[in-house]
PDB file of C-alpha atoms in Angstrom:
ATOM      1  CA  MET A   1     -52.186 143.986-139.774  1.00 41.00           C
ATOM      2  CA  ALA A   2     -54.398 146.321-137.686  1.00 44.00           C
ATOM      3  CA  ARG A   3     -56.344 149.073-139.411  1.00 49.00           C
ATOM      4  CA  LYS A   4     -55.137 152.488-138.823  1.00 55.00           C
ATOM      5  CA  THR A   5     -57.437 154.653-136.760  1.00 58.00           C
ATOM      6  CA  GLN A   6     -58.095 158.167-138.010  1.00 67.00           C
ATOM      7  CA  ALA A   7     -57.377 161.030-135.519  1.00 74.00           C
ATOM      8  CA  HIS A   8     -60.502 162.757-134.467  1.00 79.00           C
ATOM      9  CA  VAL A   9     -60.429 166.452-135.742  1.00 85.00           C
ATOM     10  CA  PRO A  10     -63.224 168.494-134.218  1.00 89.00           C
ATOM     11  CA  GLY A  11     -64.753 170.628-136.992  1.00 92.00           C
ATOM     12  CA  GLY A  12     -63.180 168.546-139.507  1.00 91.00           C
ATOM     13  CA  LEU A  13     -64.876 168.010-142.979  1.00 95.00           C
ATOM     14  CA  TYR A  14     -64.572 164.497-144.346  1.00 94.00           C
ATOM     15  CA  PHE A  15     -65.585 162.803-147.629  1.00 96.00           C
ATOM     16  CA  VAL A  16     -66.997 159.390-146.451  1.00 95.00           C
ATOM     17  CA  CYS A  17     -67.792 156.251-148.426  1.00 95.00           C
ATOM     18  CA  ALA A  18     -69.489 153.191-147.017  1.00 94.00           C
ATOM     19  CA  ALA A  19     -69.426 150.571-149.918  1.00 94.00           C
ATOM     20  CA  ALA A  20     -71.536 147.420-149.921  1.00 92.00           C
ATOM     21  CA  GLU A  21     -69.942 143.903-149.437  1.00 88.00           C
ATOM     22  CA  TYR A  22     -69.497 141.999-152.837  1.00 86.00           C
ATOM     23  CA  ASP A  23     -71.434 144.983-154.604  1.00 84.00           C
ATOM     24  CA  GLN A  24     -74.747 143.908-153.422  1.00 87.00           C
ATOM     25  CA  PRO A  25     -77.597 146.269-153.057  1.00 90.00           C
ATOM     26  CA  ILE A  26     -77.813 148.158-149.770  1.00 92.00           C
ATOM     27  CA  PHE A  27     -81.587 149.088-150.343  1.00 93.00           C
ATOM     28  CA  VAL A  28     -84.495 146.822-150.896  1.00 91.00           C
ATOM     29  CA  ASP A  29     -86.693 149.649-152.056  1.00 93.00           C
ATOM     30  CA  ASP A  30     -87.267 153.361-151.654  1.00 94.00           C
ATOM     31  CA  GLY A  31     -88.560 152.735-148.257  1.00 94.00           C
ATOM     32  CA  ASP A  32     -85.159 151.921-147.238  1.00 94.00           C
ATOM     33  CA  ARG A  33     -83.737 155.142-148.604  1.00 95.00           C
ATOM     34  CA  LEU A  34     -86.451 157.223-146.579  1.00 96.00           C
ATOM     35  CA  ALA A  35     -85.672 155.269-143.500  1.00 96.00           C
ATOM     36  CA  LEU A  36     -82.023 155.980-144.041  1.00 97.00           C
ATOM     37  CA  ASN A  37     -82.728 159.671-144.376  1.00 96.00           C
ATOM     38  CA  GLU A  38     -84.618 159.587-140.917  1.00 97.00           C
ATOM     39  CA  LEU A  39     -81.816 157.601-139.351  1.00 97.00           C
ATOM     40  CA  VAL A  40     -79.119 160.055-140.503  1.00 97.00           C
ATOM     41  CA  ALA A  41     -81.261 163.151-139.571  1.00 97.00           C
ATOM     42  CA  GLY A  42     -81.639 161.521-136.029  1.00 97.00           C
ATOM     43  CA  VAL A  43     -77.866 160.682-135.658  1.00 97.00           C
ATOM     44  CA  ILE A  44     -76.652 164.092-137.135  1.00 97.00           C
ATOM     45  CA  ALA A  45     -79.126 165.885-134.649  1.00 97.00           C
ATOM     46  CA  ARG A  46     -77.874 163.732-131.591  1.00 96.00           C
ATOM     47  CA  CYS A  47     -74.071 163.922-132.495  1.00 96.00           C
ATOM     48  CA  GLY A  48     -73.949 167.583-133.254  1.00 96.00           C
ATOM     49  CA  ALA A  49     -72.620 166.874-136.884  1.00 97.00           C
ATOM     50  CA  LYS A  50     -73.442 168.474-140.224  1.00 97.00           C
ATOM     51  CA  VAL A  51     -74.206 166.906-143.621  1.00 96.00           C
ATOM     52  CA  HIS A  52     -73.160 169.006-146.440  1.00 95.00           C
ATOM     53  CA  ALA A  53     -73.753 166.723-149.301  1.00 96.00           C
ATOM     54  CA  PHE A  54     -74.857 163.222-149.652  1.00 96.00           C
ATOM     55  CA  GLY A  55     -75.776 160.483-152.111  1.00 95.00           C
ATOM     56  CA  TRP A  56     -77.477 157.175-151.533  1.00 95.00           C
ATOM     57  CA  PHE A  57     -76.458 154.892-154.448  1.00 95.00           C
ATOM     58  CA  ASP A  58     -77.429 151.282-154.938  1.00 93.00           C
ATOM     59  CA  THR A  59     -74.135 149.977-153.557  1.00 94.00           C
ATOM     60  CA  ARG A  60     -72.706 152.712-151.486  1.00 94.00           C
ATOM     61  CA  LEU A  61     -73.368 155.857-149.377  1.00 96.00           C
ATOM     62  CA  LEU A  62     -71.265 158.999-149.941  1.00 96.00           C
ATOM     63  CA  LEU A  63     -71.398 161.975-147.472  1.00 96.00           C
ATOM     64  CA  LEU A  64     -69.712 165.164-146.964  1.00 96.00           C
ATOM     65  CA  LEU A  65     -69.724 165.192-143.236  1.00 96.00           C
ATOM     66  CA  GLN A  66     -68.458 167.593-140.718  1.00 96.00           C
ATOM     67  CA  VAL A  67     -68.021 166.381-137.138  1.00 96.00           C
ATOM     68  CA  TYR A  68     -67.496 168.115-133.744  1.00 95.00           C
ATOM     69  CA  GLY A  69     -67.813 166.412-130.323  1.00 92.00           C
ATOM     70  CA  VAL A  70     -68.425 162.851-131.570  1.00 94.00           C
ATOM     71  CA  SER A  71     -65.818 161.227-133.781  1.00 93.00           C
ATOM     72  CA  LEU A  72     -66.380 160.353-137.544  1.00 94.00           C
ATOM     73  CA  SER A  73     -66.191 156.627-136.597  1.00 92.00           C
ATOM     74  CA  GLY A  74     -68.776 157.159-133.908  1.00 94.00           C
ATOM     75  CA  VAL A  75     -71.193 158.947-136.183  1.00 96.00           C
ATOM     76  CA  MET A  76     -70.772 156.444-139.030  1.00 94.00           C
ATOM     77  CA  ARG A  77     -71.266 153.519-136.742  1.00 93.00           C
ATOM     78  CA  ARG A  78     -74.568 155.015-135.603  1.00 95.00           C
ATOM     79  CA  ILE A  79     -75.707 155.258-139.268  1.00 95.00           C
ATOM     80  CA  VAL A  80     -74.248 152.064-140.875  1.00 94.00           C
ATOM     81  CA  SER A  81     -74.989 149.465-138.100  1.00 93.00           C
ATOM     82  CA  PRO A  82     -78.760 150.167-137.877  1.00 95.00           C
ATOM     83  CA  HIS A  83     -79.078 150.497-141.643  1.00 95.00           C
ATOM     84  CA  ALA A  84     -77.369 147.102-142.100  1.00 93.00           C
ATOM     85  CA  ARG A  85     -79.468 145.412-139.471  1.00 93.00           C
ATOM     86  CA  ARG A  86     -82.733 146.723-140.961  1.00 93.00           C
ATOM     87  CA  VAL A  87     -81.957 145.746-144.568  1.00 93.00           C
ATOM     88  CA  ASN A  88     -80.474 142.265-143.515  1.00 90.00           C
ATOM     89  CA  LYS A  89     -83.681 141.649-141.486  1.00 92.00           C
ATOM     90  CA  ARG A  90     -85.883 142.533-144.657  1.00 91.00           C
ATOM     91  CA  LEU A  91     -83.864 140.372-146.834  1.00 85.00           C
ATOM     92  CA  GLY A  92     -83.274 137.525-144.363  1.00 86.00           C
ATOM     93  CA  TYR A  93     -79.519 137.967-144.605  1.00 83.00           C
ATOM     94  CA  LYS A  94     -76.858 137.343-141.933  1.00 83.00           C
ATOM     95  CA  GLY A  95     -73.437 138.879-142.006  1.00 82.00           C
ATOM     96  CA  TYR A  96     -71.972 142.010-143.377  1.00 86.00           C
ATOM     97  CA  LEU A  97     -73.829 144.418-145.625  1.00 89.00           C
ATOM     98  CA  PHE A  98     -70.987 146.974-145.966  1.00 89.00           C
ATOM     99  CA  ARG A  99     -67.430 145.937-147.034  1.00 85.00           C
ATOM    100  CA  HIS A 100     -65.818 148.196-144.348  1.00 78.00           C
ATOM    101  CA  PRO A 101     -67.498 150.502-141.676  1.00 75.00           C
ATOM    102  CA  HIS A 102     -66.423 153.350-143.949  1.00 88.00           C
ATOM    103  CA  ARG A 103     -63.604 155.010-145.809  1.00 90.00           C
ATOM    104  CA  ALA A 104     -62.864 158.651-145.177  1.00 91.00           C
ATOM    105  CA  ALA A 105     -60.679 161.444-146.332  1.00 90.00           C
ATOM    106  CA  LEU A 106     -60.196 164.621-144.275  1.00 92.00           C
ATOM    107  CA  LEU A 107     -60.661 167.525-146.564  1.00 92.00           C
ATOM    108  CA  ASP A 108     -58.367 170.391-145.870  1.00 90.00           C
ATOM    109  CA  ASP A 109     -58.648 172.801-148.774  1.00 88.00           C
ATOM    110  CA  ALA A 110     -61.403 174.429-150.961  1.00 86.00           C
ATOM    111  CA  VAL A 111     -60.257 172.270-154.070  1.00 85.00           C
ATOM    112  CA  SER A 112     -60.793 169.183-152.212  1.00 86.00           C
ATOM    113  CA  VAL A 113     -64.140 170.175-150.920  1.00 84.00           C
ATOM    114  CA  LEU A 114     -65.255 171.070-154.343  1.00 83.00           C
ATOM    115  CA  GLU A 115     -64.101 167.893-155.738  1.00 87.00           C
ATOM    116  CA  ALA A 116     -65.990 165.892-153.132  1.00 87.00           C
ATOM    117  CA  VAL A 117     -69.118 167.802-153.701  1.00 86.00           C
ATOM    118  CA  ARG A 118     -68.785 167.154-157.587  1.00 86.00           C
ATOM    119  CA  THR A 119     -68.291 163.459-156.736  1.00 87.00           C
ATOM    120  CA  VAL A 120     -71.451 163.320-154.657  1.00 85.00           C
TER     121      VAL A 120
END
């Protein structure tokens, strides 16, 4: 069955998770975390999005992300793909680093936003 696409909501605030395939680490060391910070900063600037909260965990990335002109999928693809290529190259891996490109929930009320921030 085909995966449902999420409608793009300009100005939408999303709770986003990108989880590792088979719970493998998605960072080799702290240098990968710093490189991800720089990558995300560049993507956010180019796409005109905003990160309100984030957490880089050993096996997943969590973000509270607001998108405008570029869709959530477009923003996340620009983050997850280069990071996966970088880490796979360092580890000598081929294949998927992340289980799915991302999972996301559109947050439409203050309680959902506060819950998402608490989770991150």
